[in-house]
Amino acid sequence: MSSADKEIKTLIPGSNGEYVRHLLQIHFAGKIPKAHVPLGIIGFVLTASISTMPGLPFAAAALFAFDAARRLRKNRRLVSAAYADPSVLYMRLKPDEQEVVRNFFSRYPMELPAGRMRPDSQKKDSAPQQKQQQQKGQQQQQQKAAN
Amino acid sequence: MKYLFLVIAALIAVSSAAAYHELGLKLFGFLGGVGAIAVFALVQGFELKPIFLTGGHCNIFGGLSKAIAGRPANLPETDPEELLDASAWATFGYAVDFVAGLIVWPVVDNWALIRVGGLTYPDVNLKHLGMILACVFLLQWCVQQYLRRGGKLFKRMGANVKR
């Protein structure tokens, strides 16, 4: 049995949909605009070296600081809005990330308790293994008969 | 392998703290040295908290992390609101750390060169630039790699990551 076939043990109460919403909230809440810090300082140094206006370097650095704050506020709004409508988080994901979420829900339906798989999904997964076992059994019987 | 990252992180932390302490000592005496170490520890704490809370999921240099191929961390069951606050403080921490790094390790010997626009490549102190980047980013990245590779934290330092 591969790890994808196992049920998920989670402490998050509620359904699979709430579980994914929680994970996406963490995904967005953990985004830190780190690059803005060196970029702000580079902007400060560059404008200081090419301009004679005293306030311009500070304005350039403030612009980066403002953008970093704007991104943090946007993430906060997104995470808060997800309590009412989780689809806002899904819409912000990249296409490959959206596919992962879709694949997850195909195995773990939204309405089932968190970590619980679709019942027929487990049967489907175990079906090829059962076939293999049956084939092995038949081969062993044929060998015994031949002996 | 995970302990190698921990050792590198510890080496960077010790050398950075020593540089902060030396500058504080030079500027404000004994109390300045102690205060500089306190500032360093506080700022590093702000930067490391989201990494602790997410068990190394918060990306520092995402592309580099993929290239080194530490095991992708499971998203732990931490509180999103707490993580939002930690992210905001971490951004503040990165800003303070970077500016403090420029003071501790000046990348140019003569800052007037920037003001008058006469900066050239040989004027930049690459060793100091490397120390700033190591202190601001590499330390956190090493801790992240340690956690991604199954490293443990002390209790109450972060979320319990199931693997």
Coordinates of C-alpha atoms in Angstrom, one line a residue:
Chain A
M1 CA 0.0 0.0 0.0
S2 CA 1.6 3.3 -1.0
S3 CA 1.4 6.5 1.1
A4 CA -1.3 7.9 -1.2
D5 CA -3.6 5.0 -0.3
K6 CA -3.5 5.6 3.4
E7 CA -6.0 7.6 5.4
I8 CA -4.6 10.8 6.9
K9 CA -4.3 11.1 10.7
T10 CA -5.1 14.7 11.6
L11 CA -6.0 16.7 14.6
I12 CA -8.0 19.1 12.6
P13 CA -11.7 18.6 13.3
G14 CA -14.3 18.7 10.5
S15 CA -14.4 17.5 7.0
N16 CA -11.7 17.0 4.3
G17 CA -12.8 20.4 2.8
E18 CA -12.0 22.1 6.1
Y19 CA -8.7 20.2 6.3
V20 CA -7.6 21.5 2.9
R21 CA -8.8 25.0 3.7
H22 CA -6.7 24.9 6.9
L23 CA -3.6 23.8 4.9
L24 CA -4.1 26.4 2.2
Q25 CA -4.5 29.1 4.9
I26 CA -1.1 28.0 6.4
H27 CA 0.4 28.0 2.9
F28 CA -0.7 31.7 2.3
A29 CA 0.0 32.8 5.9
G30 CA 3.6 31.6 5.7
K31 CA 4.4 33.8 2.7
I32 CA 7.0 36.3 3.7
P33 CA 8.2 39.1 1.4
K34 CA 11.8 38.5 2.1
A35 CA 13.2 39.8 -1.2
H36 CA 11.8 43.2 -0.5
V37 CA 14.4 43.9 2.2
P38 CA 17.6 43.6 0.0
L39 CA 15.7 45.1 -2.9
G40 CA 14.7 48.1 -0.8
I41 CA 18.3 48.6 0.3
I42 CA 19.6 48.2 -3.3
G43 CA 16.9 50.8 -4.4
F44 CA 18.1 53.1 -1.6
V45 CA 21.8 52.8 -2.6
L46 CA 21.1 53.1 -6.4
T47 CA 18.9 56.2 -6.0
A48 CA 21.5 57.7 -3.6
S49 CA 24.3 57.1 -6.1
I50 CA 22.5 58.6 -9.2
S51 CA 20.4 61.4 -7.6
T52 CA 21.3 64.5 -5.8
M53 CA 17.8 64.9 -4.3
P54 CA 18.1 64.2 -0.6
G55 CA 14.6 62.6 -0.1
L56 CA 14.6 60.3 -3.1
P57 CA 16.5 57.3 -1.6
F58 CA 14.2 57.3 1.4
A59 CA 11.2 57.4 -1.0
A60 CA 12.6 54.5 -3.0
A61 CA 13.1 52.4 0.2
A62 CA 9.7 53.4 1.5
L63 CA 8.1 52.2 -1.8
F64 CA 9.5 48.7 -1.2
A65 CA 8.5 48.8 2.5
F66 CA 5.0 49.8 1.4
D67 CA 4.7 47.0 -1.1
A68 CA 5.9 44.4 1.5
A69 CA 3.3 45.7 3.9
R70 CA 0.6 45.6 1.2
R71 CA 1.5 41.9 0.5
L72 CA 1.3 41.0 4.1
R73 CA -2.1 42.8 4.4
K74 CA -3.3 41.0 1.3
N75 CA -2.4 37.6 2.7
R76 CA -4.1 38.4 6.0
R77 CA -7.3 39.4 4.1
L78 CA -7.1 36.2 2.1
V79 CA -6.7 34.0 5.1
S80 CA -9.6 35.7 6.9
A81 CA -11.9 35.6 3.8
A82 CA -11.2 31.9 3.5
Y83 CA -13.3 31.2 6.6
A84 CA -16.4 32.4 4.7
D85 CA -15.4 31.2 1.2
P86 CA -12.5 28.8 0.9
S87 CA -12.5 29.0 -2.9
V88 CA -10.7 32.4 -2.7
L89 CA -7.6 30.5 -1.7
Y90 CA -8.0 27.9 -4.4
M91 CA -8.3 30.6 -7.1
R92 CA -5.0 32.1 -6.0
L93 CA -3.1 28.8 -6.5
K94 CA -0.9 28.0 -9.5
P95 CA -2.4 25.6 -12.0
D96 CA -0.2 22.7 -10.9
E97 CA -1.1 23.4 -7.2
Q98 CA -4.8 23.5 -8.2
E99 CA -4.4 20.1 -9.8
V100 CA -2.9 18.7 -6.6
V101 CA -6.0 19.9 -4.7
R102 CA -8.3 18.5 -7.3
N103 CA -6.5 15.1 -7.1
F104 CA -6.8 15.2 -3.4
F105 CA -10.5 15.8 -3.5
S106 CA -11.0 13.0 -6.0
R107 CA -9.7 10.6 -3.4
Y108 CA -10.8 12.4 -0.2
P109 CA -14.2 13.9 -0.8
M110 CA -15.0 17.3 0.8
E111 CA -17.9 16.1 2.8
L112 CA -16.2 13.1 4.5
P113 CA -14.5 13.6 7.9
A114 CA -10.9 14.9 7.7
G115 CA -8.5 12.3 6.5
R116 CA -11.2 9.8 5.4
M117 CA -10.9 8.3 1.9
R118 CA -13.7 7.6 -0.6
P119 CA -14.7 4.0 0.3
D120 CA -14.6 2.8 -3.4
S121 CA -11.2 4.5 -3.9
Q122 CA -9.6 2.0 -1.5
K123 CA -11.4 -0.9 -3.2
K124 CA -10.2 0.4 -6.6
D125 CA -6.6 0.6 -5.3
S126 CA -6.8 -2.9 -3.8
A127 CA -8.4 -4.4 -6.9
P128 CA -5.1 -4.8 -8.9
Q129 CA -3.4 -6.4 -5.9
Q130 CA -6.3 -8.8 -5.5
K131 CA -6.0 -9.7 -9.2
Q132 CA -2.3 -10.4 -8.8
Q133 CA -2.9 -12.6 -5.8
Q134 CA -5.6 -14.5 -7.7
Q135 CA -3.2 -15.0 -10.6
K136 CA -0.5 -16.2 -8.3
G137 CA -2.9 -18.7 -6.6
Q138 CA -4.0 -20.0 -10.0
Q139 CA -0.4 -20.5 -11.1
Q140 CA 0.4 -22.4 -7.9
Q141 CA -2.6 -24.6 -8.4
Q142 CA -1.6 -25.3 -12.0
Q143 CA 1.9 -26.2 -10.8
K144 CA 0.5 -28.5 -8.2
A145 CA -1.7 -30.2 -10.8
A146 CA 1.2 -30.6 -13.2
N147 CA 3.3 -32.2 -10.5
Chain B
M1 CA 23.2 15.3 6.7
K2 CA 20.6 17.2 8.7
Y3 CA 23.2 17.8 11.5
L4 CA 25.6 19.3 9.0
F5 CA 23.0 22.0 8.3
L6 CA 22.6 22.5 12.1
V7 CA 26.4 22.8 12.5
I8 CA 26.6 25.4 9.7
A9 CA 23.7 27.3 11.2
A10 CA 25.4 27.3 14.6
L11 CA 28.7 28.4 13.2
I12 CA 27.0 31.3 11.4
A13 CA 25.0 32.2 14.5
V14 CA 28.2 32.2 16.7
S15 CA 30.3 34.2 14.3
S16 CA 27.5 36.7 13.7
A17 CA 26.8 37.1 17.4
A18 CA 30.5 37.7 17.9
A19 CA 30.6 40.4 15.2
Y20 CA 27.5 42.1 16.7
H21 CA 29.0 41.9 20.2
E22 CA 32.3 43.4 19.0
L23 CA 30.6 46.4 17.4
G24 CA 28.3 47.0 20.4
L25 CA 31.4 46.8 22.7
K26 CA 33.3 49.3 20.6
L27 CA 30.4 51.8 20.4
F28 CA 28.8 51.6 23.8
G29 CA 31.0 49.5 26.1
F30 CA 30.0 46.4 28.0
L31 CA 26.3 47.1 28.0
G32 CA 26.4 47.8 24.3
G33 CA 28.0 44.4 23.7
V34 CA 25.3 42.6 25.7
G35 CA 22.6 44.7 24.0
A36 CA 23.9 43.9 20.5
I37 CA 23.7 40.1 21.3
A38 CA 20.2 40.6 22.7
V39 CA 19.1 42.4 19.4
F40 CA 20.7 39.7 17.3
A41 CA 18.9 36.9 19.3
L42 CA 15.6 38.8 19.1
V43 CA 15.8 39.5 15.4
Q44 CA 16.8 35.9 14.7
G45 CA 13.9 34.7 16.8
F46 CA 11.5 36.8 14.7
E47 CA 13.0 35.3 11.5
L48 CA 13.0 31.7 12.7
K49 CA 9.5 31.6 14.2
P50 CA 7.6 31.0 10.9
I51 CA 10.1 28.3 10.1
F52 CA 9.6 26.6 13.4
L53 CA 5.8 26.9 13.2
T54 CA 5.7 25.3 9.8
G55 CA 8.3 22.7 10.4
G56 CA 10.6 24.1 7.6
H57 CA 7.8 24.6 5.1
C58 CA 8.3 28.4 4.9
N59 CA 10.6 28.8 1.8
I60 CA 13.9 30.5 2.1
F61 CA 15.3 30.4 -1.5
G62 CA 12.7 28.1 -2.9
G63 CA 14.8 27.2 -6.0
L64 CA 17.9 26.4 -4.0
S65 CA 15.8 24.2 -1.6
K66 CA 14.6 22.2 -4.6
A67 CA 18.1 21.8 -6.0
I68 CA 19.4 20.6 -2.6
A69 CA 16.3 18.4 -2.4
G70 CA 15.5 18.3 1.3
R71 CA 12.4 16.3 1.9
P72 CA 9.4 18.5 1.3
A73 CA 7.9 19.2 4.7
N74 CA 4.4 18.2 5.6
L75 CA 2.3 21.2 6.4
P76 CA 1.8 21.0 10.1
E77 CA -1.4 21.8 11.9
T78 CA -0.5 25.2 13.2
D79 CA -2.8 28.2 13.7
P80 CA -3.0 30.3 10.5
E81 CA -3.6 33.5 12.5
E82 CA -0.5 32.9 14.6
L83 CA 1.5 32.2 11.5
L84 CA 0.3 35.5 9.9
D85 CA 1.6 37.4 12.9
A86 CA 4.8 35.5 12.8
S87 CA 5.2 36.3 9.1
A88 CA 4.7 40.0 9.7
W89 CA 7.3 40.0 12.5
A90 CA 9.7 38.0 10.4
T91 CA 9.5 40.6 7.6
F92 CA 10.3 43.3 10.2
G93 CA 13.1 41.0 11.5
Y94 CA 14.6 40.6 8.0
A95 CA 14.6 44.4 7.5
V96 CA 16.3 45.1 10.9
D97 CA 18.8 42.2 10.4
F98 CA 19.7 43.5 6.9
V99 CA 20.2 47.1 8.1
A100 CA 22.1 46.0 11.2
G101 CA 24.2 43.7 8.9
L102 CA 25.2 46.7 6.8
I103 CA 26.3 48.5 10.0
V104 CA 28.2 45.5 11.4
W105 CA 29.8 44.5 8.1
P106 CA 30.1 47.7 6.0
V107 CA 30.0 46.6 2.3
V108 CA 31.9 49.8 1.3
D109 CA 34.7 51.3 3.2
N110 CA 33.8 54.8 2.2
W111 CA 30.0 55.4 2.2
A112 CA 30.6 58.8 0.6
L113 CA 31.3 56.9 -2.7
I114 CA 27.6 56.0 -2.8
R115 CA 26.5 59.5 -2.0
V116 CA 28.6 61.1 -4.8
G117 CA 28.1 58.2 -7.2
G118 CA 31.7 57.0 -7.6
L119 CA 31.2 53.4 -6.5
T120 CA 33.0 50.7 -8.6
Y121 CA 33.3 47.0 -8.3
P122 CA 36.6 46.9 -6.3
D123 CA 35.2 49.2 -3.7
V124 CA 32.6 46.6 -2.6
N125 CA 33.8 44.3 0.2
L126 CA 32.5 40.9 -1.0
K127 CA 33.5 39.2 2.2
H128 CA 31.2 41.5 4.2
L129 CA 28.5 41.1 1.7
G130 CA 28.7 37.4 2.1
M131 CA 28.5 37.7 5.9
I132 CA 25.4 39.8 5.6
L133 CA 23.7 37.3 3.3
A134 CA 24.8 34.4 5.5
C135 CA 23.5 36.1 8.6
V136 CA 20.2 37.2 7.1
F137 CA 19.3 34.2 4.9
L138 CA 21.7 31.3 5.1
L139 CA 21.3 30.8 8.8
Q140 CA 17.5 30.5 8.4
W141 CA 17.9 28.3 5.3
C142 CA 20.1 25.9 7.2
V143 CA 17.6 25.6 10.0
Q144 CA 14.9 25.1 7.5
Q145 CA 16.9 22.3 5.8
Y146 CA 17.5 20.7 9.3
L147 CA 13.8 20.7 10.0
R148 CA 12.9 19.4 6.5
R149 CA 15.2 16.5 7.0
G150 CA 13.4 15.3 10.1
G151 CA 15.2 17.5 12.7
K152 CA 13.5 17.9 16.0
L153 CA 12.8 21.0 18.0
F154 CA 12.5 21.5 21.7
K155 CA 9.0 21.4 23.1
R156 CA 7.0 24.6 22.7
M157 CA 9.4 26.0 20.0
G158 CA 7.0 25.1 17.1
A159 CA 4.2 23.0 15.8
N160 CA 4.5 19.2 16.1
V161 CA 5.1 18.0 12.6
K162 CA 3.9 14.5 11.8
R163 CA 6.1 12.6 9.4

